[in-house]
Coordinates of C-alpha atoms and ligand atoms in Angstrom, one line a residue:
M262 CA 8.6 -5.6 33.8
P263 CA 12.3 -5.9 33.8
S264 CA 12.8 -5.7 37.6
A265 CA 10.1 -8.3 38.5
P266 CA 11.0 -12.0 38.8
G267 CA 10.1 -13.6 35.5
G268 CA 11.1 -10.4 33.8
S269 CA 14.2 -11.9 32.2
L270 CA 12.1 -14.8 30.8
L271 CA 9.6 -12.3 29.4
Q272 CA 12.5 -10.3 27.9
S273 CA 14.1 -13.3 26.3
V274 CA 10.8 -14.5 24.8
R275 CA 10.1 -11.0 23.5
R276 CA 13.6 -10.9 22.0
D277 CA 13.3 -14.3 20.3
I278 CA 9.9 -13.2 18.8
A279 CA 11.2 -9.8 17.7
S280 CA 14.4 -11.2 16.2
M281 CA 12.4 -14.0 14.5
K282 CA 14.3 -16.8 16.3
T283 CA 10.8 -17.8 17.2
R284 CA 8.5 -17.1 14.2
G285 CA 5.2 -18.0 12.5
A286 CA 2.0 -16.5 13.8
G287 CA 0.8 -19.7 15.7
E288 CA 4.1 -20.3 17.4
I289 CA 4.7 -16.8 18.6
G290 CA 1.2 -16.7 20.0
R291 CA 1.9 -20.0 21.9
Q292 CA 5.3 -18.9 23.2
A293 CA 3.9 -15.5 24.3
A294 CA 1.0 -17.2 26.2
L295 CA 3.4 -19.5 28.0
A296 CA 5.8 -16.7 28.8
L297 CA 2.9 -14.9 30.5
A298 CA 2.3 -18.0 32.6
G299 CA 6.0 -18.1 33.5
A300 CA 5.8 -14.5 34.7
A301 CA 2.6 -15.3 36.7
K302 CA 4.4 -18.2 38.5
A303 CA 7.4 -16.0 39.2
F304 CA 5.3 -13.1 40.6
R305 CA 6.2 -12.4 44.2
G306 CA 3.9 -9.5 45.0
K307 CA 1.0 -9.8 47.4
S308 CA -1.7 -7.7 45.7
L309 CA -4.1 -8.9 43.0
A310 CA -4.2 -5.3 41.6
E311 CA -0.4 -5.3 41.2
F312 CA -0.5 -8.8 39.6
R313 CA -3.1 -7.7 37.1
S314 CA -1.2 -4.6 36.2
R315 CA 2.1 -6.6 35.8
M316 CA 0.3 -9.2 33.6
R317 CA -1.2 -6.5 31.4
E318 CA 2.1 -4.7 31.1
A319 CA 3.9 -7.9 30.1
A320 CA 1.2 -8.8 27.6
T321 CA 1.4 -5.4 26.0
M322 CA 5.1 -5.7 25.7
L323 CA 5.0 -9.2 24.2
A324 CA 2.3 -8.2 21.7
A325 CA 4.3 -5.3 20.4
A326 CA 7.2 -7.7 19.4
R327 CA 5.4 -8.6 16.1
P328 CA 2.5 -6.1 15.5
T329 CA 0.8 -7.8 12.4
A330 CA 0.1 -11.3 14.0
V331 CA -3.2 -11.0 15.8
S332 CA -2.6 -14.5 17.2
L333 CA -0.3 -12.8 19.7
R334 CA -3.0 -10.5 21.1
N335 CA -5.8 -13.1 20.9
G336 CA -3.7 -15.6 22.8
L337 CA -2.5 -13.0 25.4
N338 CA -6.1 -11.7 25.9
F339 CA -7.3 -15.3 26.5
V340 CA -4.6 -15.8 29.1
L341 CA -5.0 -12.3 30.7
A342 CA -8.7 -13.0 31.3
G343 CA -7.5 -15.4 34.0
A344 CA -5.8 -12.5 35.8
M345 CA -8.7 -10.1 35.3
T346 CA -11.7 -12.2 36.2
Q347 CA -10.6 -14.1 39.3
K348 CA -11.2 -12.7 42.8
T349 CA -8.0 -13.7 44.6
L350 CA -4.3 -13.6 43.7
D351 CA -3.9 -17.3 44.0
A352 CA -6.9 -18.1 41.8
A353 CA -5.8 -15.5 39.3
R354 CA -2.3 -17.0 39.1
R355 CA -3.7 -20.5 38.7
E356 CA -6.2 -19.4 36.0
V357 CA -3.4 -17.6 34.0
V358 CA -1.3 -20.8 34.0
L359 CA -4.3 -23.0 33.1
R360 CA -5.3 -20.7 30.3
A361 CA -1.8 -20.5 28.9
E362 CA -1.6 -24.3 28.9
R363 CA -5.0 -24.6 27.3
F364 CA -4.1 -22.0 24.6
A365 CA -0.8 -23.9 23.8
T366 CA -2.8 -27.2 23.5
D367 CA -5.4 -25.5 21.3
V368 CA -2.7 -24.2 18.9
T369 CA -1.7 -27.8 18.3
L370 CA -5.2 -29.2 18.1
A371 CA -6.3 -26.4 15.7
K372 CA -3.5 -27.2 13.4
K373 CA -4.3 -30.9 13.4
R374 CA -8.0 -30.2 12.6
I375 CA -7.1 -27.8 9.8
A376 CA -4.7 -30.4 8.4
E377 CA -7.5 -33.0 8.2
L378 CA -10.0 -30.5 6.7
A379 CA -7.6 -29.0 4.2
A380 CA -6.1 -32.4 3.1
K381 CA -9.7 -33.6 2.3
E382 CA -10.0 -30.8 -0.2
L383 CA -6.8 -31.8 -2.1
S384 CA -7.0 -34.1 -5.0
D385 CA -4.4 -36.8 -5.8
A386 CA -1.1 -35.4 -7.2
E387 CA -2.2 -31.8 -6.9
R388 CA 0.4 -29.2 -8.0
I389 CA 0.4 -26.7 -5.3
L390 CA 2.3 -23.4 -4.8
V391 CA 3.1 -22.3 -1.3
H392 CA 4.6 -19.0 0.0
C393 CA 6.6 -18.4 3.1
H394 CA 6.6 -21.0 5.9
S395 CA 3.2 -21.7 7.5
T396 CA 3.0 -24.7 9.8
A397 CA -0.8 -24.7 9.4
A398 CA -0.5 -25.0 5.6
L399 CA 2.3 -27.5 5.8
G400 CA 0.3 -29.7 8.1
A401 CA -2.3 -30.1 5.4
L402 CA 0.4 -31.2 2.9
V403 CA 1.8 -33.7 5.3
E404 CA -1.7 -35.1 6.0
A405 CA -2.4 -35.3 2.3
Q406 CA 0.9 -37.2 1.8
R407 CA 0.0 -39.5 4.7
Q408 CA -3.3 -40.3 2.9
G409 CA -1.3 -41.2 -0.3
K410 CA -2.3 -38.1 -2.2
R411 CA 1.3 -37.3 -3.1
P412 CA 1.1 -33.5 -3.6
I413 CA 3.7 -31.8 -5.8
V414 CA 4.8 -28.6 -4.2
F415 CA 6.5 -25.4 -5.5
A416 CA 7.8 -23.3 -2.7
T417 CA 8.7 -19.6 -3.1
E418 CA 12.0 -18.6 -1.6
T419 CA 10.3 -15.7 0.3
R420 CA 12.8 -12.9 0.4
P421 CA 14.2 -11.4 2.4
F422 CA 14.1 -13.9 5.2
R423 CA 14.0 -17.0 3.0
Q424 CA 11.4 -18.9 5.0
G425 CA 10.9 -20.9 1.7
L426 CA 14.1 -22.8 2.6
I427 CA 12.6 -23.9 5.9
T428 CA 9.4 -25.0 4.0
S429 CA 11.3 -26.9 1.4
R430 CA 13.6 -28.7 3.9
F431 CA 10.5 -29.7 6.0
L432 CA 8.6 -31.0 3.0
K433 CA 11.6 -33.0 1.7
E434 CA 12.0 -34.5 5.2
N435 CA 8.4 -35.6 5.0
G436 CA 8.9 -37.3 1.7
I437 CA 7.0 -34.7 -0.3
D438 CA 8.0 -33.7 -3.8
V439 CA 9.1 -30.0 -3.5
T440 CA 10.8 -27.5 -5.9
L441 CA 12.2 -24.2 -4.6
I442 CA 11.6 -21.2 -6.9
V443 CA 12.5 -17.5 -6.5
D444 CA 9.6 -15.2 -5.6
S445 CA 9.5 -13.5 -9.0
A446 CA 9.0 -16.9 -10.7
A447 CA 5.7 -17.5 -9.1
L448 CA 3.4 -16.5 -12.0
H449 CA 5.6 -18.1 -14.6
V450 CA 5.7 -21.4 -12.6
M451 CA 2.0 -21.4 -11.9
E452 CA 1.4 -21.2 -15.6
T453 CA 4.1 -23.4 -17.0
Q454 CA 4.0 -26.1 -14.3
R455 CA 0.2 -26.3 -14.3
V456 CA -0.3 -25.4 -10.7
T457 CA -3.8 -26.1 -9.5
R458 CA -3.9 -24.5 -6.1
V459 CA -2.1 -21.9 -4.0
L460 CA -1.9 -22.8 -0.3
L461 CA -1.1 -20.2 2.4
G462 CA -1.1 -19.5 6.1
A463 CA -2.2 -16.3 7.8
D464 CA -1.0 -13.7 10.3
A465 CA -4.3 -12.0 10.5
V466 CA -7.7 -12.2 8.8
A467 CA -9.7 -9.0 8.9
A468 CA -13.5 -8.7 9.2
D469 CA -13.9 -7.7 5.6
G470 CA -12.3 -11.1 4.6
S471 CA -8.9 -9.7 3.7
L472 CA -5.8 -11.7 4.5
Y473 CA -2.6 -10.4 6.1
N474 CA 0.3 -12.7 5.4
K475 CA 4.0 -12.6 4.4
I476 CA 5.0 -9.9 2.0
G477 CA 4.4 -11.1 -1.6
T478 CA 1.2 -13.0 -0.7
R479 CA -0.8 -10.3 -2.5
Q480 CA 1.3 -10.7 -5.7
V481 CA 1.0 -14.5 -5.6
T482 CA -2.7 -14.4 -5.1
L483 CA -3.2 -11.8 -7.8
A484 CA -1.2 -14.1 -10.2
A485 CA -3.4 -17.0 -9.1
K486 CA -6.6 -15.1 -9.8
S487 CA -5.3 -14.1 -13.2
L488 CA -4.9 -17.8 -14.0
K489 CA -8.2 -18.8 -12.2
I490 CA -6.2 -20.9 -9.6
P491 CA -8.0 -21.2 -6.3
V492 CA -6.3 -19.8 -3.1
M493 CA -6.8 -21.8 0.1
V494 CA -5.7 -20.2 3.4
C495 CA -5.2 -22.3 6.5
A496 CA -6.1 -20.1 9.4
E497 CA -6.8 -21.1 13.0
T498 CA -9.6 -19.2 14.7
F499 CA -7.2 -17.2 16.7
K500 CA -5.8 -15.7 13.5
F501 CA -9.1 -13.8 13.0
S502 CA -9.0 -10.3 14.2
P503 CA -11.9 -9.1 16.5
Y504 CA -10.3 -5.7 16.5
T505 CA -11.0 -5.2 12.8
L506 CA -14.8 -5.6 13.6
E507 CA -14.5 -2.2 15.3
G508 CA -12.6 -0.7 12.4
E509 CA -9.1 -1.1 13.7
E510 CA -6.6 -1.6 10.8
V511 CA -4.0 -4.3 10.9
V512 CA -0.6 -2.9 11.2
I513 CA 1.9 -3.9 8.6
E514 CA 5.2 -4.6 10.3
E515 CA 8.3 -3.0 8.8
R516 CA 11.7 -4.5 9.7
D517 CA 15.3 -3.5 9.5
A518 CA 16.6 -2.7 6.0
A519 CA 19.7 -4.8 6.9
E520 CA 17.5 -7.9 6.3
I521 CA 17.5 -7.0 2.6
V522 CA 21.0 -5.5 2.1
D523 CA 24.0 -4.3 3.9
A524 CA 23.8 -0.5 3.9
K525 CA 27.5 -0.2 3.2
E526 CA 27.0 -1.9 -0.2
L527 CA 24.5 0.9 -1.3
P528 CA 25.5 4.2 0.3
G529 CA 22.8 6.8 0.0
V530 CA 20.1 4.3 -1.2
K531 CA 16.9 4.1 0.8
V532 CA 15.7 0.6 1.5
H533 CA 12.1 -0.2 2.5
N534 CA 11.3 -3.5 4.2
P535 CA 7.5 -4.1 4.8
V536 CA 7.3 -7.8 5.8
F537 CA 3.5 -8.4 5.4
D538 CA 0.9 -7.3 3.0
R539 CA -2.9 -7.2 2.7
T540 CA -4.6 -9.5 0.2
P541 CA -8.1 -8.3 -0.6
P542 CA -11.0 -10.8 -0.1
E543 CA -11.6 -11.3 -3.8
Q544 CA -8.2 -12.9 -4.1
V545 CA -9.0 -15.6 -1.4
T546 CA -11.2 -18.6 -2.3
V547 CA -11.6 -20.0 1.2
F548 CA -10.2 -20.0 4.7
V549 CA -9.9 -23.4 6.2
T550 CA -10.2 -23.0 10.0
D551 CA -10.4 -25.4 12.9
A552 CA -14.1 -24.7 12.9
G553 CA -14.6 -25.5 9.3
R554 CA -14.5 -23.6 5.9
V555 CA -15.2 -19.9 5.9
V556 CA -15.5 -17.9 2.7
P557 CA -14.3 -14.3 2.8
R558 CA -17.8 -12.7 2.7
D559 CA -18.7 -14.7 5.9
V560 CA -15.6 -13.7 7.9
A561 CA -17.3 -10.8 9.9
K562 CA -20.1 -13.2 10.9
F563 CA -17.5 -15.8 11.9
I564 CA -15.5 -13.3 14.0
R565 CA -18.7 -12.1 15.7
A566 CA -19.7 -15.6 16.6
R567 CA -16.3 -16.5 17.9
F568 CA -15.2 -13.3 19.7
G569 CA -18.4 -11.3 20.1
G570 CA -18.9 -10.1 23.7
E571 CA -15.4 -11.2 24.8
K572 CA -13.6 -8.6 26.8
R573 CA -10.1 -7.6 25.6
W574 CA -7.4 -6.0 27.7
I575 CA -4.7 -5.3 25.2
Ligands
RUB177 C1 5.3 -16.2 8.7 C2 4.1 -16.2 7.8 C3 3.2 -17.4 7.9 C4 2.1 -17.1 9.0 C5 1.4 -18.4 9.4 O1 5.9 -14.9 8.7 O2 3.7 -15.2 7.1 O3 2.5 -17.6 6.7 O4 2.7 -16.6 10.1 O5 2.3 -19.3 10.0 P1 7.2 -14.7 9.7 P2 1.7 -20.5 10.9 O6 8.2 -15.6 9.2 O7 7.6 -13.2 9.5 O8 6.8 -15.0 11.1 O9 0.8 -21.2 10.0 O10 3.0 -21.3 11.2 O11 1.1 -19.9 12.1

């Protein structure tokens, strides 16, 4: 909604999400929900119908910025319900703002709960491999460290965007023993460094129990399976996809080849940059959610219990 008041805020949040200035599934969901509240406050029209259609348009535009992360659509639908269910413009605006604030708070609370639950599962001095940068997974490590468990972490670099550097810096700042490795060293390091667990975040969890997360997750979890190392995924409830219950497939986002290499260095060479992948359920041991542990075969039941009957607008 570029011409509407609030349009520039929406555009700048969308740009930050699309360019990965704001990134990580939880954070982009939180920022998008708050942007919708900002647009609701700035709406100057007089009709509820126009408000609803502007809100929906804005939510659709924000959700398209990163298509794999279902946290975006789940958060935006939760906020949109405020616009769609209230009977007056004022009440609708108020409810949108309240819901956005509640979602933003829930994002933080869910991470805290997951940190407590996941940390409980970790033993003292566990040797843990992490991939990419998941604030939900890192919360568990910080909590374990706070409890004196002293985890020893190996962080993959995570090409091409190198989120592993953010992870390593964060862990170091929190006093946690961390070693950065290149992605292709994952299997070798798991074996030679006696890694006992792989710890991950999620962009989406599908009804069949499969996990969508940063590209390379599938390889890391396959390596873990070959060495019988358990894979624990920290995933807030809003990372579970109700759309997949109805058979919708999770879209794997592809990004600009320039993130991998400057085209001028390789004239005529095609470059392909899928940034997420699908890990099948048999490569995940458990999802630790804010509502407790969920094993892959119970994911459909979990999604039905959490989202069943809820209306969705985008
Ligand atoms: C980030 C990524 C993270 C999940 C979970 O990908 O794959 O593992 O988003 O993150 P990108 P969080 O860098 O492309 O956004 O636990 O912080 O929600």
